[in-house]
Short mmCIF file of C-alpha atoms in Angstrom, two decimals:
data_model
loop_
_atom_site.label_atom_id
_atom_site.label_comp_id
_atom_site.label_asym_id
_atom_site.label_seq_id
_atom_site.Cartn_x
_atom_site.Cartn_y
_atom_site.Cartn_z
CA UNK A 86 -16.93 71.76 30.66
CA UNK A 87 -13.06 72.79 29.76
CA UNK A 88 -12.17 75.36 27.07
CA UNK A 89 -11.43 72.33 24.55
CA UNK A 90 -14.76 70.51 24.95
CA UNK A 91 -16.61 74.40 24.40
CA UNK A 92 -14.55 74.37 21.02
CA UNK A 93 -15.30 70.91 19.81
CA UNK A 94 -19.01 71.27 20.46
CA UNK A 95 -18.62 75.09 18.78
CA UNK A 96 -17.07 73.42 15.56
CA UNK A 97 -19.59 70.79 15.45
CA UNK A 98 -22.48 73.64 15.55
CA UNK A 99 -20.64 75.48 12.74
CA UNK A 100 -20.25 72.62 10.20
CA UNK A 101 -24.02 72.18 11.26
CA UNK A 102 -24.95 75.49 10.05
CA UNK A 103 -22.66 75.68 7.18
CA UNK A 104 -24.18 72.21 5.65
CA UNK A 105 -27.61 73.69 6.45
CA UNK A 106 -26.44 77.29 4.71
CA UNK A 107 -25.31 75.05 1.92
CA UNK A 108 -28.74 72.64 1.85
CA UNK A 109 -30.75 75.76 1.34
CA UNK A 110 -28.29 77.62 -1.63
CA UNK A 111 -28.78 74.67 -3.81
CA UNK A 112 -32.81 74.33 -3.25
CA UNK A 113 -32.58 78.12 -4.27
CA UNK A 114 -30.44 76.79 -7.17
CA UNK A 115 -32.94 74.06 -8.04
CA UNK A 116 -35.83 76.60 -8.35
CA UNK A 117 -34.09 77.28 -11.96
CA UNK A 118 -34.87 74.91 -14.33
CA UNK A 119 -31.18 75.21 -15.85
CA UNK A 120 -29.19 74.69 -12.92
CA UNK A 121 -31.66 72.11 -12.31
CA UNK A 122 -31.02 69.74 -15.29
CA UNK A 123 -27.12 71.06 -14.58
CA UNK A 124 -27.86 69.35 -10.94
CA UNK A 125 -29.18 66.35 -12.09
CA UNK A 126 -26.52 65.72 -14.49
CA UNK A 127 -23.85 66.40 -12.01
CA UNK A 128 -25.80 63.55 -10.38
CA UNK A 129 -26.00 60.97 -12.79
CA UNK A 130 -21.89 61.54 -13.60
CA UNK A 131 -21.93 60.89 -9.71
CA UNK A 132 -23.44 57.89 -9.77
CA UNK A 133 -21.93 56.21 -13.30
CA UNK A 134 -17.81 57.55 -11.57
CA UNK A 135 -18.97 55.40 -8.39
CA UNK A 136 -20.15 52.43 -10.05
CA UNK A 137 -16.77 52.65 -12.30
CA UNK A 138 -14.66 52.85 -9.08
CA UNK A 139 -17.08 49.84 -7.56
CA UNK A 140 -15.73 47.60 -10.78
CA UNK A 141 -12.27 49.20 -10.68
CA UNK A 142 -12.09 47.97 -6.63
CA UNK A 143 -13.34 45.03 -7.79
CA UNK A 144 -10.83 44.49 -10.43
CA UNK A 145 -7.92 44.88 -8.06
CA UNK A 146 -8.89 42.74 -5.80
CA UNK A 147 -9.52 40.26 -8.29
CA UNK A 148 -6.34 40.43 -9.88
CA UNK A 149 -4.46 40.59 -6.14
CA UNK A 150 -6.07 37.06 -5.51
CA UNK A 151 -4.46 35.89 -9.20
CA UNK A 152 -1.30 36.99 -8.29
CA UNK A 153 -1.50 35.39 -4.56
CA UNK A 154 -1.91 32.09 -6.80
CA UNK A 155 0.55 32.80 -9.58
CA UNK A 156 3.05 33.38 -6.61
CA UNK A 157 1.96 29.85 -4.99
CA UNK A 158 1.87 28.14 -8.23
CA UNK A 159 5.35 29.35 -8.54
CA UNK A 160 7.17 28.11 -5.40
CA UNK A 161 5.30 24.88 -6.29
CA UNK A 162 7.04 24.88 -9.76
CA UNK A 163 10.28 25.17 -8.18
CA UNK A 164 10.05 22.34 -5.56
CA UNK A 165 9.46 20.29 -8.63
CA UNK A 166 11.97 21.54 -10.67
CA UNK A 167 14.00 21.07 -7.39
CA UNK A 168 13.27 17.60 -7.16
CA UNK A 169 13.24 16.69 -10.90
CA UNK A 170 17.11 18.16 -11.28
CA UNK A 171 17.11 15.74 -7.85
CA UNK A 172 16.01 12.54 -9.19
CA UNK A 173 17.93 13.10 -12.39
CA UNK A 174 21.12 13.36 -11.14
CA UNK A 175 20.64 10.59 -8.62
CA UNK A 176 19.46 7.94 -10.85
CA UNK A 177 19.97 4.41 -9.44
CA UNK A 178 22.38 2.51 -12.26
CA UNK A 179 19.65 -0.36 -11.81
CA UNK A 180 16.51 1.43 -12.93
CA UNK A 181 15.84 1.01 -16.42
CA UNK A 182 16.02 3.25 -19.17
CA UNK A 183 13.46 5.17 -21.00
CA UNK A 184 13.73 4.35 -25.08
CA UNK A 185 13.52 1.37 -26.84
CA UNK A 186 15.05 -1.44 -26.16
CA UNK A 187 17.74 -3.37 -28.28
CA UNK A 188 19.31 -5.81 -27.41
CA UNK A 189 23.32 -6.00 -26.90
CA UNK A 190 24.05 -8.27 -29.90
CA UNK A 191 21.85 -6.16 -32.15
CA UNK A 192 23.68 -2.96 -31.32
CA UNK A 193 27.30 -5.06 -31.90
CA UNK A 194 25.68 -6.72 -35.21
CA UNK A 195 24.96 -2.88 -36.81
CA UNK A 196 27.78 -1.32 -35.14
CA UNK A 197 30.76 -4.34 -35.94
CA UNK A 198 31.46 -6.43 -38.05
CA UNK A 199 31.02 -10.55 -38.52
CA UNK A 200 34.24 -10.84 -36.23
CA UNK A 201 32.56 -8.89 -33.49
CA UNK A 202 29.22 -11.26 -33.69
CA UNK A 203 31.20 -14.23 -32.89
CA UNK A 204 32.77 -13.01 -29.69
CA UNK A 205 29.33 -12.58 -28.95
CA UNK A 206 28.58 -15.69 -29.17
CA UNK A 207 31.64 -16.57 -27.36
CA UNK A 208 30.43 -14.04 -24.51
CA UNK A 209 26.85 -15.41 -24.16
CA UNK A 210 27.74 -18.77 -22.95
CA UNK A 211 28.40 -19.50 -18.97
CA UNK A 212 31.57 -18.51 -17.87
CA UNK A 213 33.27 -21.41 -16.51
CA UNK A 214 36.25 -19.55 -14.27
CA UNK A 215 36.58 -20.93 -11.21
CA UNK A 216 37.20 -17.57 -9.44
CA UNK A 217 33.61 -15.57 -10.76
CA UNK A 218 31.06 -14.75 -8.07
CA UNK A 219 28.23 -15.59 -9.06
CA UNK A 220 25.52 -12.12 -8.33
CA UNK A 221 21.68 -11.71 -8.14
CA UNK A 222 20.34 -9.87 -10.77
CA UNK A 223 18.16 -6.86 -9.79
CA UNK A 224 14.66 -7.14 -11.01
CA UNK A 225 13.05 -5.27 -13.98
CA UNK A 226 9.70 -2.78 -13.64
CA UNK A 227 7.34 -5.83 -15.44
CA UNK A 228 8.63 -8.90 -12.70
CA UNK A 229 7.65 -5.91 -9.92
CA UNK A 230 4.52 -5.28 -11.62
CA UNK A 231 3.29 -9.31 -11.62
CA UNK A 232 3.71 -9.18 -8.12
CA UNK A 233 0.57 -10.07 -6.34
CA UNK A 234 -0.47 -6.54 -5.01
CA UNK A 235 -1.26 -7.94 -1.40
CA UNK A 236 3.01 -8.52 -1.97
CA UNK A 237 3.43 -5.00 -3.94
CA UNK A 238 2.12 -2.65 -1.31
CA UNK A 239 4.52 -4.29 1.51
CA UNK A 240 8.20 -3.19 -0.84
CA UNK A 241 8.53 -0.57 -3.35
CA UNK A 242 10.76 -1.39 -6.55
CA UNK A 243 13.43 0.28 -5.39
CA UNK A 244 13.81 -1.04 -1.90
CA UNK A 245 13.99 -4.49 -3.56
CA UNK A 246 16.59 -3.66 -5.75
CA UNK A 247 18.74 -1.78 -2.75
CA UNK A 248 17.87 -5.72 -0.66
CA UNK A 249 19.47 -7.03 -3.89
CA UNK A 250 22.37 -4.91 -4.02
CA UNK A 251 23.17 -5.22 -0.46
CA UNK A 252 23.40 -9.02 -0.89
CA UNK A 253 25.81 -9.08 -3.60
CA UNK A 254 27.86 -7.03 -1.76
CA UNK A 255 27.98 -9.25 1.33
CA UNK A 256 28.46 -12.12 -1.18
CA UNK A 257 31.33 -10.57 -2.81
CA UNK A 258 33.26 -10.06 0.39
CA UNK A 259 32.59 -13.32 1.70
CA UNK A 260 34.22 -14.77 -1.07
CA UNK A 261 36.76 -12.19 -1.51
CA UNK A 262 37.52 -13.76 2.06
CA UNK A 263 37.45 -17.38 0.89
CA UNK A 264 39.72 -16.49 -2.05
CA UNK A 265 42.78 -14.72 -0.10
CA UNK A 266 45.88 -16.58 0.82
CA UNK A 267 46.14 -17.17 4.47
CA UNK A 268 49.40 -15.75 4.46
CA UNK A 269 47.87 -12.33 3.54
CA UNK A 270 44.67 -12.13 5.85
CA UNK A 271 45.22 -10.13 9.38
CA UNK A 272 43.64 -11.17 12.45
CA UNK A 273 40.52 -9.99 11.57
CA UNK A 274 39.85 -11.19 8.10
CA UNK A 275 41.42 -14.95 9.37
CA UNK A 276 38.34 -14.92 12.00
CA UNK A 277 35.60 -14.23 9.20
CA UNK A 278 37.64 -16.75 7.14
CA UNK A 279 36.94 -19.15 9.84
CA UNK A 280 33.37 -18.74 10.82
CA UNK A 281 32.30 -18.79 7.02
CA UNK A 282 33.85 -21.96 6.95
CA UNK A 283 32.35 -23.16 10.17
CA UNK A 284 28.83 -21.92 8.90
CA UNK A 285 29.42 -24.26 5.49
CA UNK A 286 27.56 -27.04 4.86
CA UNK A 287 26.56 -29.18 2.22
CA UNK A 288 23.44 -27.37 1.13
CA UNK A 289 25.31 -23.84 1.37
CA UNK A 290 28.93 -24.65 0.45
CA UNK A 291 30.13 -22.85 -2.22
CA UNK A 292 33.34 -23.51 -4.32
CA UNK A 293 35.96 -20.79 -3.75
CA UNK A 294 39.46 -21.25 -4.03
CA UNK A 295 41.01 -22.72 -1.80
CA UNK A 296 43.83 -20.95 0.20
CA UNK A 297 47.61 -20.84 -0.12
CA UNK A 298 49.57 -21.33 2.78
#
């Protein structure tokens, strides 16, 4: 055995003696009946500060595991908030409105006068210029919603309305195409000229204008 095992195992035997010194000092104490009810008292304050710091521990870690979920709660507030400012500043100009709706000849009818009603009138019959291109319209939140749902679940609204939009804009260059003087087209635009006219027939022929030379 080395010098520093002899004084380990020497302070071991010490605090031995010195709890045992201190065991029989308080059962002398206890032999008088004041120190006695003193002892017991110091006891019972014992035992009430433990169970306070029991529900004190208890407390702390409650409130830790409310603030571990305030703090998740939070980050989940701001992906929402992230995504709200998102979708409100990317609004497609198809999707309708929240409010109520009015129609475009009540608004002029409040807003104008008599004069104004009749170029209404004027506007809401078909155009009859030979040179308008004709456009799908995109459809509205109730035609999406009487779609049979075995049809719903294949497109969402707004991948219809992007199909839409994407067709009107081949349309329109097509006939932007058709509508140009030969004289101005470059190689390019003279072979699209020439294939849309090649792919014409009498069930898909439109009526552009035709062509300068």
């Amino acid at each position: 055995m080395d010098s520093s095992e002899l004084e380990d195992l020497t302070q071991h035997i010490n605090d031995k003696i010195s709890g045992v010194m201190k065991i029989l000092h308080l059962r002398t104490l206890a032999k008088d009946p004041d120190k006695r009810n003193m002892l017991k008292k110091i006891s019972q304050d014992l035992l009430s500060i433990n169970n306070l710091l029991n529900q004190f521990e208890a407390q702390v870690n409650q409130q830790k595991e409310i603030l571990k979920s305030l703090k998740e709660l939070e980050k989940l507030v701001e992906e929402d908030v992230k995504q709200a400012k998102h979708l409100k500043e990317n609004i497609p100009p198809h999707m309708p409105r929240k409010g109520p709706v009015q129609s475009s000849a009540a608004v002029l009818k409040t807003s104008q006068g008599p004069e104004s009603n009749k170029e209404l009138e004027l506007s809401k019959k078909p155009s009859k210029h030979k040179d308008c291109i004709r456009e799908m319209l995109f459809i509205t939140t109730a035609e999406f919603e009487n779609i049979p749902a075995y049809m719903k679940g294949r497109f969402t609204y707004d991948q219809i309305n992007n199909v839409i939009q994407d067709i009107n804009k081949a349309v329109v260059c097509k006939y932007k195409i058709l509508k140009q003087s030969l004289k101005s087209m470059n190689n390019a635009t003279r072979k699209l000229y020439q294939r849309f006219k090649d792919e014409e027939c009498k069930e898909t022929k439109g009526k552009p204008k035709k062509p300068t030379r």
